[in-house]
């Protein structure tokens, strides 16, 4: 929590730092502390009656309400806290044509949006990760440039929009794209304290506030006044702060050492370090300022893909600072929040979890064999009666020309699902995944109406206009005028304005793309447990997860092995969670294919009630064998999923293939794709060469 307070104070002193992204679990007072910040900001002088909060001493020459000229009348008001709701439309954010004046007076007039209202204040977005990408792009562009551009419905407007941007999010509900993460200046991880005394103090203060809000505010008024005064003094001191060349070299060395893309991180760190110096009543940036700035500005910029957890190796940070020179290893300075600061306000030394370890790799190039899997095309050791490594049976297998017993294959004895050691237990350790690659695009046919995304065609609030219909959600001006025009004489029109009634209003019908619920049903049985095969399967599922992340889908994961199916990941927008479940996926045992399909049918039935507009896409990853229960049970279970758009990824390998996955695909009405055919056509050859080299 101390890091959050410090990050907010840095931005209060220097809004050009670029705002704060607050990541944390639910119930950690993220919203409370952000809303409290607005009361601490200095008051602002604005031009009287200017809807864009122009400064009387330096008015915006492009202000739509201007020009104001020198000596414009001004007034002083508190800095605003403007909240952007999750369900806001684009015209609410950027502003749009004033329809009332357009229809009644026949003039083009601009109605400002939230970006104009937030100018010189705070713009707060709760659950920013749930905001549609289109709105996030507009929001962050305005925050980076300090200007908002509106080009829509015959309106062309440009106005100043400089604000302190604060976003909060719960990572369990999905991540922001790395490109958008980079646009936030600082990021902070927030977690509830585990200290019983501190938790008790939080409860005590909450109860005191509920009992008498006025008295509680009066008790803390002095501390708030002092903190506001310190912010104002630090702002005034900021232009005097000097960034020495040594500190600048430390900043650039740290960014280079952590392989941060672009130069935005260097600029943000420099601004944050200067704000820290001003906050601590100094005019020269020190190494401690650089270190704190790095802890706040770099963790979210180190992500290379959505499966990477944000974090920073502080030992490496210290090493880089020491090697660059001038690093002082003294204890971190007191952030100085005031005399009444609670004990938990000492800056924490970590802003996130430890960096994700590198995936396991084999010590030598893979020649197609593995000590634990002598034949990658063999589904598993022959541990059936009379054979296997512990028995005197014929060691020859299907790859050696031995006859294949179809009944034995269906029963799973050939694949190690009988009485052998691997059948009774899990594989010795989870197999690492192959490298991810770009997969083929699978879509749900038809035209949906789900949440905006990038997978299947749908009617969405964004996209190209394809028509109009009665309604007021997003008024189609031309269609509304056409609907009202034939009735003007009958309605007694006598002036320049149109006589418009409510039944004339038409709203736009837009077609774009929606996000779907992609439900992965993964076979983790013994027949899939061959190490090389499981690596390929995990790489394929991770690639599909990455595709789902890029297309803004929700994902769920069901695995089946032994005698039952398990919901490993309930439907969520966090593909990181799916990747973590996949990393530790246990394998072994028989193949309860029917149980996996039944579990999928139950889950989709429940999700249809919870979110009827989000259409599902079922991805079944299996070799098709049903060795717990019968193949007939699996076919009957598949009948329950008819009508659900499905893809069956056939993982069966070896010289003799039974083709059972194809039969399941036919029963589901699904597209059947072999594992090696999953990559996009443009990259199929590259992926094949990569696997051959591995």
XYZ file of C-alpha atoms in Angstrom:
694
model
C 0.000 0.000 0.000
C 2.942 2.348 0.646
C 4.090 1.977 -2.960
C 0.601 2.893 -4.168
C 0.553 6.059 -2.075
C 4.027 6.985 -3.265
C 3.121 6.388 -6.937
C 0.022 8.588 -6.611
C 2.036 11.326 -4.929
C 4.668 11.212 -7.693
C 1.933 11.783 -10.257
C 0.332 14.492 -8.153
C 3.664 16.333 -8.153
C 4.404 15.634 -11.838
C 1.308 14.610 -13.869
C 3.570 14.247 -16.931
C 4.812 10.938 -15.434
C 1.797 9.349 -17.100
C -0.489 8.033 -14.395
C -0.685 4.876 -12.313
C -2.012 1.392 -12.990
C -3.038 -0.300 -9.745
C -3.104 -4.099 -9.889
C -4.454 -6.010 -6.946
C -6.864 -8.504 -5.522
C -10.394 -7.541 -4.611
C -11.104 -5.736 -1.357
C -7.765 -3.924 -1.029
C -9.157 -0.348 -1.021
C -7.789 0.483 -4.482
C -10.762 2.670 -5.346
C -10.886 4.305 -1.910
C -7.332 5.607 -1.988
C -7.665 6.869 -5.570
C -10.826 8.816 -4.782
C -9.110 10.325 -1.757
C -6.339 11.735 -3.956
C -8.506 14.391 -5.629
C -9.072 16.186 -2.311
C -5.290 16.578 -1.887
C -4.610 18.204 -5.251
C -4.154 21.982 -5.396
C -7.110 24.056 -6.551
C -7.088 25.183 -10.180
C -7.889 28.555 -11.727
C -10.184 28.266 -14.772
C -11.745 30.681 -17.241
C -15.299 31.446 -16.176
C -17.905 29.448 -18.123
C -15.249 27.574 -20.125
C -16.341 23.971 -20.470
C -12.729 22.900 -21.100
C -11.170 24.329 -17.892
C -8.749 26.679 -19.620
C -6.136 28.406 -17.453
C -6.776 32.219 -17.420
C -3.016 32.853 -17.478
C -2.393 30.524 -20.447
C -5.665 29.707 -22.236
C -5.700 27.067 -24.943
C -5.671 28.901 -28.297
C -7.610 25.970 -29.844
C -10.271 25.842 -27.146
C -13.694 25.308 -28.763
C -15.154 27.858 -26.305
C -12.418 30.396 -27.120
C -10.540 32.387 -28.025
C -10.454 33.770 -24.503
C -7.824 36.443 -24.966
C -5.728 38.132 -22.308
C -7.366 39.129 -19.080
C -10.210 36.617 -19.301
C -12.328 36.364 -16.185
C -11.339 33.460 -13.985
C -12.431 31.548 -10.950
C -10.839 29.013 -8.607
C -12.332 25.574 -8.058
C -11.148 22.199 -6.660
C -9.499 19.727 -9.007
C -12.066 17.305 -10.409
C -12.180 13.565 -10.092
C -13.897 12.222 -13.217
C -14.813 8.543 -13.360
C -15.101 6.642 -16.630
C -17.749 3.906 -16.370
C -17.019 0.520 -17.941
C -20.125 0.721 -20.116
C -19.399 4.197 -21.512
C -19.591 4.681 -25.268
C -17.039 6.511 -27.407
C -19.133 9.689 -27.636
C -19.336 9.836 -23.824
C -15.551 9.709 -23.602
C -14.522 12.068 -26.408
C -17.710 14.076 -26.907
C -19.949 14.281 -29.953
C -22.417 16.353 -31.915
C -25.027 18.093 -29.756
C -28.081 16.384 -31.253
C -30.606 18.630 -29.529
C -29.175 21.801 -31.074
C -28.522 20.082 -34.403
C -32.130 18.967 -34.724
C -33.857 22.027 -33.262
C -31.558 24.877 -34.383
C -29.932 23.319 -37.416
C -26.383 24.085 -36.212
C -23.347 21.924 -35.593
C -22.447 22.175 -31.903
C -19.972 20.080 -29.957
C -20.945 18.440 -26.676
C -17.780 17.819 -24.574
C -17.060 14.384 -23.128
C -15.263 13.055 -20.095
C -11.812 13.842 -21.516
C -12.715 17.531 -21.470
C -14.187 17.319 -17.971
C -11.020 15.665 -16.619
C -8.649 18.341 -17.972
C -6.353 19.530 -15.149
C -7.857 16.940 -12.789
C -7.946 13.174 -12.252
C -9.486 10.648 -14.630
C -10.200 7.401 -12.823
C -11.031 4.130 -14.598
C -12.056 1.309 -12.310
C -11.498 -2.177 -13.793
C -9.625 -0.682 -16.746
C -8.847 -4.190 -18.023
C -12.566 -4.683 -18.711
C -12.792 -1.493 -20.777
C -13.046 -2.101 -24.499
C -9.747 -1.822 -26.362
C -11.060 0.951 -28.605
C -11.835 3.163 -25.611
C -8.534 2.341 -23.927
C -6.674 3.398 -27.090
C -8.485 6.757 -27.153
C -7.943 7.265 -23.448
C -4.222 6.538 -23.463
C -3.598 8.541 -26.631
C -5.150 11.590 -24.978
C -3.142 10.999 -21.796
C 0.124 10.712 -23.761
C -0.404 13.724 -26.062
C -2.338 16.012 -23.728
C -4.826 16.616 -26.540
C -8.141 15.081 -27.542
C -9.104 14.920 -31.201
C -12.743 14.423 -32.210
C -13.548 13.618 -35.831
C -17.078 12.266 -36.039
C -20.590 13.089 -37.273
C -19.428 16.232 -39.049
C -17.599 17.521 -35.964
C -13.876 18.315 -36.044
C -12.647 19.483 -32.642
C -9.317 19.566 -30.847
C -8.960 20.565 -27.199
C -6.470 20.234 -24.358
C -6.843 17.171 -22.171
C -4.108 16.830 -19.560
C -5.045 14.790 -16.534
C -3.713 12.400 -13.947
C -4.760 8.973 -15.229
C -5.357 6.255 -12.652
C -6.604 2.792 -13.549
C -7.341 -0.119 -11.245
C -7.704 -3.768 -12.160
C -7.935 -7.252 -10.740
C -5.545 -9.498 -12.740
C -7.845 -12.479 -12.151
C -10.330 -10.866 -14.548
C -7.870 -10.544 -17.411
C -4.811 -8.556 -18.413
C -4.256 -5.458 -20.479
C -2.291 -5.854 -23.674
C 1.452 -5.142 -23.240
C 1.143 -2.202 -25.662
C -1.451 -0.616 -23.390
C 0.441 -1.422 -20.213
C 3.372 0.561 -21.570
C 1.229 3.691 -21.786
C 0.767 3.832 -18.017
C 3.656 5.638 -16.376
C 3.858 3.616 -13.163
C 2.340 0.394 -11.910
C 1.844 -0.921 -8.394
C 0.890 -4.343 -7.045
C -1.463 -4.103 -4.052
C -2.203 -6.929 -1.623
C -4.001 -6.970 1.684
C -1.735 -6.977 4.709
C -1.361 -10.245 6.597
C -0.493 -8.485 9.862
C -3.450 -8.924 12.276
C -2.721 -5.597 13.998
C -2.788 -3.660 10.747
C -5.963 -5.405 9.617
C -7.541 -4.566 12.963
C -6.608 -0.897 12.509
C -8.275 -0.861 9.076
C -11.479 -2.303 10.534
C -11.320 0.110 13.466
C -11.070 3.138 11.174
C -13.834 1.884 8.916
C -16.206 1.440 11.843
C -15.285 4.876 13.184
C -16.077 6.453 9.816
C -19.455 4.717 9.570
C -20.363 5.755 13.115
C -19.629 9.482 12.551
C -18.285 10.504 9.103
C -18.006 14.193 10.041
C -15.992 13.562 13.193
C -13.747 11.083 11.375
C -13.012 13.633 8.643
C -12.298 16.304 11.253
C -9.804 14.044 13.016
C -7.807 13.624 9.792
C -8.278 17.143 8.417
C -4.922 18.398 9.706
C -2.974 15.506 8.178
C -4.742 15.982 4.824
C -4.041 19.719 4.869
C -0.342 19.113 5.518
C -0.140 16.519 2.759
C -1.869 18.850 0.284
C 0.566 21.615 1.239
C 3.538 19.314 0.623
C 2.201 18.410 -2.841
C 1.816 22.085 -3.712
C 5.333 22.886 -2.493
C 6.811 19.945 -4.408
C 5.070 21.089 -7.606
C 6.573 24.541 -7.176
C 10.030 23.033 -6.547
C 9.930 20.617 -9.503
C 11.245 23.085 -12.172
C 14.357 23.607 -10.036
C 15.252 19.891 -9.816
C 18.396 18.891 -11.717
C 18.937 15.442 -13.259
C 22.723 14.879 -13.237
C 24.364 13.016 -16.098
C 25.346 10.237 -13.689
C 21.731 9.657 -12.681
C 20.632 9.792 -16.314
C 23.229 7.144 -17.230
C 21.899 4.975 -14.393
C 18.370 5.326 -15.767
C 19.344 4.382 -19.310
C 21.591 1.541 -18.095
C 18.777 0.038 -16.050
C 16.316 0.216 -18.970
C 18.868 -1.357 -21.311
C 19.746 -4.107 -18.823
C 16.105 -5.095 -18.434
C 15.611 -5.019 -22.234
C 12.691 -2.628 -22.087
C 11.189 -1.866 -25.485
C 11.296 1.718 -26.709
C 12.360 4.829 -24.808
C 9.166 5.644 -22.936
C 10.443 3.868 -19.815
C 13.607 6.020 -19.759
C 11.565 9.212 -19.952
C 9.079 8.059 -17.312
C 11.881 7.042 -14.944
C 13.572 10.414 -15.377
C 10.364 12.309 -14.636
C 9.514 10.081 -11.676
C 13.005 10.434 -10.186
C 12.803 14.230 -10.470
C 9.353 14.219 -8.839
C 10.733 12.098 -6.000
C 13.561 14.575 -5.449
C 11.057 17.443 -5.338
C 8.849 15.505 -2.924
C 11.814 14.974 -0.593
C 12.680 18.695 -0.684
C 15.810 18.217 -2.792
C 16.936 19.840 -6.045
C 19.248 17.040 -7.255
C 18.210 13.493 -8.221
C 20.007 10.743 -6.295
C 20.575 7.038 -6.884
C 17.847 6.239 -4.358
C 15.404 8.240 -6.472
C 16.441 6.255 -9.546
C 16.006 2.957 -7.730
C 12.503 3.769 -6.499
C 11.526 5.083 -9.932
C 12.735 1.833 -11.521
C 10.683 -0.291 -9.103
C 7.555 1.593 -10.104
C 8.149 2.192 -13.813
C 9.653 -1.074 -15.093
C 7.755 -4.164 -13.837
C 4.831 -3.885 -16.271
C 7.122 -3.039 -19.191
C 9.094 -6.281 -18.947
C 6.254 -8.470 -20.220
C 7.006 -10.047 -23.567
C 3.749 -11.990 -23.894
C 0.528 -12.391 -21.877
C 1.919 -15.449 -20.086
C 4.666 -13.426 -18.401
C 3.903 -12.144 -14.916
C 5.027 -8.572 -14.235
C 7.878 -8.212 -11.800
C 11.406 -6.948 -11.310
C 14.575 -8.696 -10.171
C 15.758 -6.258 -7.517
C 19.133 -7.974 -7.103
C 19.794 -7.349 -10.783
C 18.602 -3.756 -10.369
C 21.075 -3.168 -7.529
C 23.871 -4.756 -9.559
C 23.219 -2.499 -12.557
C 23.098 0.614 -10.387
C 26.342 -0.328 -8.650
C 28.112 -1.074 -11.928
C 26.944 2.219 -13.384
C 28.465 4.050 -10.409
C 27.239 6.403 -7.774
C 24.825 3.949 -6.147
C 24.235 4.444 -2.442
C 23.035 1.283 -0.695
C 21.625 3.194 2.271
C 18.198 2.349 3.576
C 15.311 3.693 1.452
C 14.121 7.100 2.488
C 10.931 7.654 4.389
C 8.268 8.643 1.853
C 7.082 11.275 4.306
C 3.308 11.039 4.290
C 2.918 13.106 7.466
C 3.092 12.754 11.230
C -0.013 10.609 11.442
C 1.296 8.018 9.039
C 0.355 4.450 9.948
C 3.121 1.851 10.388
C 2.337 0.276 7.026
C 3.495 3.307 5.072
C 7.159 2.298 4.818
C 7.952 1.740 1.130
C 7.814 -1.915 0.228
C 10.749 -3.432 -1.564
C 8.790 -5.292 -4.186
C 6.069 -4.183 -6.583
C 5.107 -7.605 -7.833
C 5.803 -11.314 -7.847
C 9.204 -12.721 -8.626
C 9.974 -12.903 -12.324
C 8.652 -15.982 -14.015
C 11.404 -18.615 -14.339
C 12.480 -19.650 -17.787
C 10.822 -22.807 -19.116
C 12.667 -26.059 -18.753
C 14.685 -27.165 -21.736
C 16.463 -30.379 -22.499
C 20.221 -30.340 -22.026
C 20.940 -31.625 -25.534
C 19.238 -31.257 -28.910
C 16.230 -33.486 -29.318
C 16.880 -36.179 -31.871
C 13.294 -37.387 -31.844
C 13.729 -39.660 -28.853
C 13.600 -39.155 -25.127
C 15.023 -41.319 -22.323
C 11.557 -41.403 -20.829
C 9.878 -41.957 -24.194
C 12.032 -44.182 -26.450
C 9.630 -43.935 -29.380
C 7.719 -40.663 -29.660
C 5.239 -42.294 -32.004
C 4.480 -45.029 -29.464
C 1.511 -43.987 -27.283
C 3.149 -45.510 -24.209
C 5.001 -48.578 -22.882
C 3.374 -51.950 -23.440
C 2.591 -52.784 -19.856
C -0.193 -55.200 -20.631
C -0.167 -58.842 -19.538
C 2.851 -60.730 -20.734
C 4.754 -57.688 -21.957
C 6.505 -54.524 -20.916
C 9.863 -53.812 -19.386
C 9.243 -56.127 -16.423
C 7.949 -59.120 -18.327
C 9.208 -61.653 -20.864
C 6.793 -60.656 -23.617
C 7.683 -59.679 -27.179
C 9.312 -56.238 -27.015
C 8.216 -55.435 -30.532
C 5.532 -52.767 -30.886
C 3.483 -51.302 -33.711
C 6.505 -49.391 -34.963
C 8.384 -52.710 -35.394
C 5.759 -54.308 -37.573
C 4.036 -56.269 -34.815
C 0.303 -56.890 -35.316
C -2.006 -54.478 -33.551
C -4.895 -55.827 -31.492
C -7.738 -53.319 -32.022
C -9.556 -54.413 -28.859
C -6.313 -54.049 -26.910
C -5.813 -50.551 -28.352
C -9.360 -49.543 -27.411
C -8.897 -50.858 -23.890
C -5.805 -48.693 -23.437
C -3.416 -51.528 -22.621
C -1.171 -50.600 -25.519
C -0.969 -46.982 -24.317
C 0.133 -47.711 -20.794
C -3.339 -47.437 -19.310
C -3.492 -51.007 -18.164
C -1.594 -52.420 -15.219
C 1.810 -50.760 -15.855
C 3.587 -48.308 -13.610
C 2.764 -45.253 -15.715
C -0.858 -46.294 -15.781
C -1.141 -46.261 -12.006
C 0.587 -42.914 -11.444
C 1.193 -39.599 -13.048
C 4.101 -38.907 -15.355
C 7.329 -38.280 -13.354
C 7.178 -34.523 -13.955
C 5.048 -32.221 -16.104
C 6.462 -31.949 -19.602
C 7.447 -28.451 -20.734
C 5.575 -26.920 -23.654
C 6.874 -26.437 -27.180
C 7.247 -22.869 -28.418
C 3.997 -21.058 -29.204
C 3.118 -20.206 -32.795
C 0.384 -18.473 -34.749
C -2.582 -20.795 -35.138
C -5.371 -21.006 -37.640
C -8.311 -18.759 -36.895
C -11.450 -20.568 -35.766
C -14.692 -18.601 -35.636
C -18.299 -19.158 -34.654
C -20.532 -18.917 -37.755
C -23.455 -16.533 -37.985
C -23.875 -13.050 -36.531
C -23.716 -12.737 -32.758
C -24.366 -9.931 -30.284
C -21.751 -10.687 -27.647
C -19.093 -8.558 -25.992
C -16.836 -6.689 -28.438
C -13.756 -8.669 -29.381
C -11.840 -9.872 -32.429
C -13.027 -13.356 -33.294
C -16.523 -13.837 -34.750
C -18.836 -11.526 -36.671
C -21.329 -9.738 -34.467
C -23.461 -6.670 -33.961
C -21.423 -4.529 -31.589
C -21.342 -0.892 -30.393
C -18.217 -0.436 -32.557
C -17.414 -1.281 -36.135
C -18.747 -0.311 -39.535
C -22.307 0.963 -39.842
C -24.468 -1.448 -41.823
C -27.910 0.104 -41.313
C -30.306 1.760 -38.902
C -33.234 0.736 -36.737
C -35.602 2.471 -34.303
C -33.803 3.288 -31.061
C -31.742 5.881 -29.224
C -28.591 4.030 -28.140
C -26.325 5.565 -30.817
C -28.383 7.939 -32.900
C -27.946 7.704 -36.681
C -28.428 11.346 -37.667
C -29.023 10.818 -41.384
C -31.542 8.021 -40.851
C -33.334 10.097 -38.196
C -33.627 13.089 -40.554
C -34.891 10.847 -43.357
C -37.520 9.376 -41.039
C -38.712 12.819 -39.907
C -38.547 14.667 -43.253
C -41.762 13.337 -44.905
C -43.885 14.511 -41.955
C -42.769 18.152 -41.679
C -45.778 19.682 -43.477
C -48.255 17.560 -41.534
C -46.557 18.589 -38.287
C -46.851 22.272 -39.100
C -43.174 23.136 -39.443
C -42.709 26.885 -39.795
C -39.068 27.594 -38.836
C -35.600 26.426 -39.864
C -35.514 23.525 -37.399
C -37.008 20.108 -37.998
C -39.985 18.858 -36.027
C -38.700 15.554 -34.691
C -40.641 13.085 -32.578
C -39.372 10.197 -30.519
C -40.567 7.618 -33.039
C -38.356 9.241 -35.714
C -35.144 8.436 -33.843
C -32.984 5.786 -35.442
C -29.885 4.132 -33.997
C -26.928 2.756 -35.882
C -26.630 -0.928 -36.610
C -22.919 -1.730 -36.539
C -21.106 -4.896 -37.464
C -17.785 -5.720 -35.878
C -16.243 -8.652 -34.052
C -17.141 -10.281 -30.766
C -15.192 -12.224 -28.191
C -16.306 -15.787 -27.585
C -16.048 -18.288 -24.760
C -13.293 -20.674 -25.865
C -13.583 -23.839 -23.793
C -10.584 -26.164 -23.971
C -11.270 -29.827 -23.173
C -7.852 -31.487 -22.930
C -7.108 -35.215 -22.764
C -4.496 -35.784 -20.009
C -4.665 -39.582 -19.975
C -1.857 -42.099 -20.262
C -2.194 -42.339 -24.033
C -1.273 -38.636 -24.199
C 1.505 -38.858 -21.615
C 4.401 -39.607 -23.943
C 6.791 -36.763 -23.173
C 7.363 -35.507 -26.729
C 3.663 -35.694 -27.534
C 2.630 -33.798 -24.407
C 5.142 -31.080 -25.209
C 3.523 -30.636 -28.612
C 0.018 -30.691 -27.107
C 0.889 -28.082 -24.482
C 2.520 -25.893 -27.116
C -0.616 -26.156 -29.238
C -2.960 -25.271 -26.372
C -0.728 -22.361 -25.313
C -0.797 -21.127 -28.914
C -4.581 -21.307 -28.926
C -4.652 -19.514 -25.558
C -2.478 -16.746 -27.002
C -4.855 -16.464 -29.946
C -7.796 -16.228 -27.519
C -5.987 -13.489 -25.584
C -5.377 -11.459 -28.731
C -9.021 -11.836 -29.765
C -10.343 -10.819 -26.306
C -12.078 -14.117 -25.580
C -12.964 -15.664 -22.265
C -11.318 -19.050 -21.767
C -12.037 -22.138 -19.706
C -10.123 -25.397 -19.263
C -11.442 -28.901 -18.583
C -9.049 -31.838 -18.304
C -9.960 -35.517 -18.154
C -7.911 -38.501 -17.050
C -8.310 -41.631 -14.936
C -12.031 -41.972 -14.229
C -13.278 -38.351 -14.226
C -13.068 -34.864 -15.683
C -11.962 -31.764 -13.785
C -12.745 -28.092 -14.305
C -9.147 -26.846 -14.104
C -10.064 -23.231 -14.942
C -13.571 -21.738 -14.738
C -14.352 -19.331 -17.602
C -12.238 -16.218 -17.170
C -10.642 -13.416 -19.175
C -7.233 -14.242 -17.686
C -5.295 -16.444 -20.096
C -2.385 -16.261 -17.643
C -4.382 -18.458 -15.296
C -4.951 -20.960 -18.089
C -1.241 -21.060 -18.881
C -0.390 -21.684 -15.227
C -2.874 -24.573 -15.014
C -1.414 -26.060 -18.175
C 2.174 -25.902 -16.918
C 1.434 -28.236 -14.004
C -1.040 -30.462 -15.827
C -0.688 -34.051 -14.501
C -1.012 -36.912 -16.961
C -1.633 -40.636 -16.729
C -4.412 -43.142 -16.320
C -7.258 -44.162 -18.569
C -9.207 -41.939 -20.972
C -12.683 -40.945 -19.676
C -13.632 -39.137 -22.895
C -17.348 -39.318 -22.138
C -16.781 -37.676 -18.741
C -14.862 -34.812 -20.379
C -17.638 -34.164 -22.898
C -20.349 -34.363 -20.232
C -18.470 -31.885 -18.051
C -18.191 -29.530 -21.029
C -21.924 -29.787 -21.724
C -22.746 -28.978 -18.087
C -20.424 -25.977 -18.038
C -21.707 -24.547 -21.300
C -25.292 -24.954 -20.110
C -24.510 -22.940 -16.989
C -22.588 -20.276 -18.931
C -25.482 -19.918 -21.381
C -27.696 -18.903 -18.467
C -25.052 -16.597 -16.972
C -24.027 -14.841 -20.209
C -26.440 -15.754 -23.017
C -24.935 -13.299 -25.526
C -21.435 -14.830 -25.457
C -21.294 -17.680 -27.943
C -19.047 -20.668 -27.162
C -16.296 -22.331 -29.171
C -15.362 -25.822 -27.948
C -11.800 -27.017 -28.582
C -11.372 -30.755 -27.842
C -7.739 -31.901 -27.737
C -7.549 -35.725 -27.714
C -6.422 -38.823 -29.543
C -10.020 -40.041 -29.453
C -9.553 -43.124 -27.304
C -12.218 -43.854 -24.748
C -10.786 -46.447 -22.389
C -12.854 -45.595 -19.315
C -16.408 -46.304 -20.281
C -17.079 -47.232 -23.879
C -16.789 -45.406 -27.200
C -20.595 -45.531 -27.361
C -20.749 -43.503 -24.121
C -18.472 -40.885 -25.680
C -20.678 -40.674 -28.777
C -23.811 -40.229 -26.661
C -22.058 -37.487 -24.669
C -21.065 -35.800 -27.931
C -24.739 -35.653 -28.927
C -25.322 -33.263 -25.984
C -22.912 -30.797 -27.580
C -24.400 -30.770 -31.062
C -25.073 -27.186 -32.097
C -21.998 -25.908 -30.261
C -19.304 -24.780 -32.686
C -16.451 -27.194 -32.052
C -12.940 -28.011 -33.193
C -11.350 -31.416 -32.542
C -7.549 -31.371 -32.448
C -6.532 -34.947 -33.262
C -3.366 -35.875 -31.345
C -3.182 -39.524 -32.398
C 0.267 -40.509 -33.641
C 2.042 -43.622 -34.811
C 2.099 -45.709 -37.991
C -1.275 -47.275 -37.220
C -4.071 -44.847 -36.408
C -7.581 -45.807 -35.404
C -9.145 -42.481 -36.422
C -11.410 -42.340 -33.386
C -11.020 -38.559 -32.956
C -12.453 -38.121 -36.439
C -15.517 -40.124 -35.415
C -16.037 -37.883 -32.379
C -15.662 -34.818 -34.634
C -18.309 -36.158 -37.009
C -20.702 -36.772 -34.121
C -20.100 -33.238 -32.800
C -20.442 -31.715 -36.252
C -16.986 -30.273 -35.620
C -13.992 -29.455 -37.766
C -11.231 -32.045 -37.261
C -7.655 -30.748 -37.340
C -4.525 -32.813 -36.888
C -2.071 -31.431 -34.346
C 0.536 -30.657 -36.998
C -2.075 -28.815 -39.088
C -3.005 -26.362 -36.324
C -0.438 -23.712 -37.268
C -1.432 -20.954 -39.668
C -0.552 -21.753 -43.283
C 2.056 -19.008 -43.472
C 3.981 -20.425 -40.530
C 3.324 -24.146 -40.922
C 6.693 -24.812 -42.544
C 8.552 -22.748 -39.945
C 6.890 -24.602 -37.095
C 7.654 -27.965 -38.697
C 11.333 -27.047 -39.099
C 11.487 -25.810 -35.498
C 10.141 -29.070 -34.147
C 12.456 -31.095 -36.340
C 15.450 -29.133 -35.060
C 14.286 -29.553 -31.481
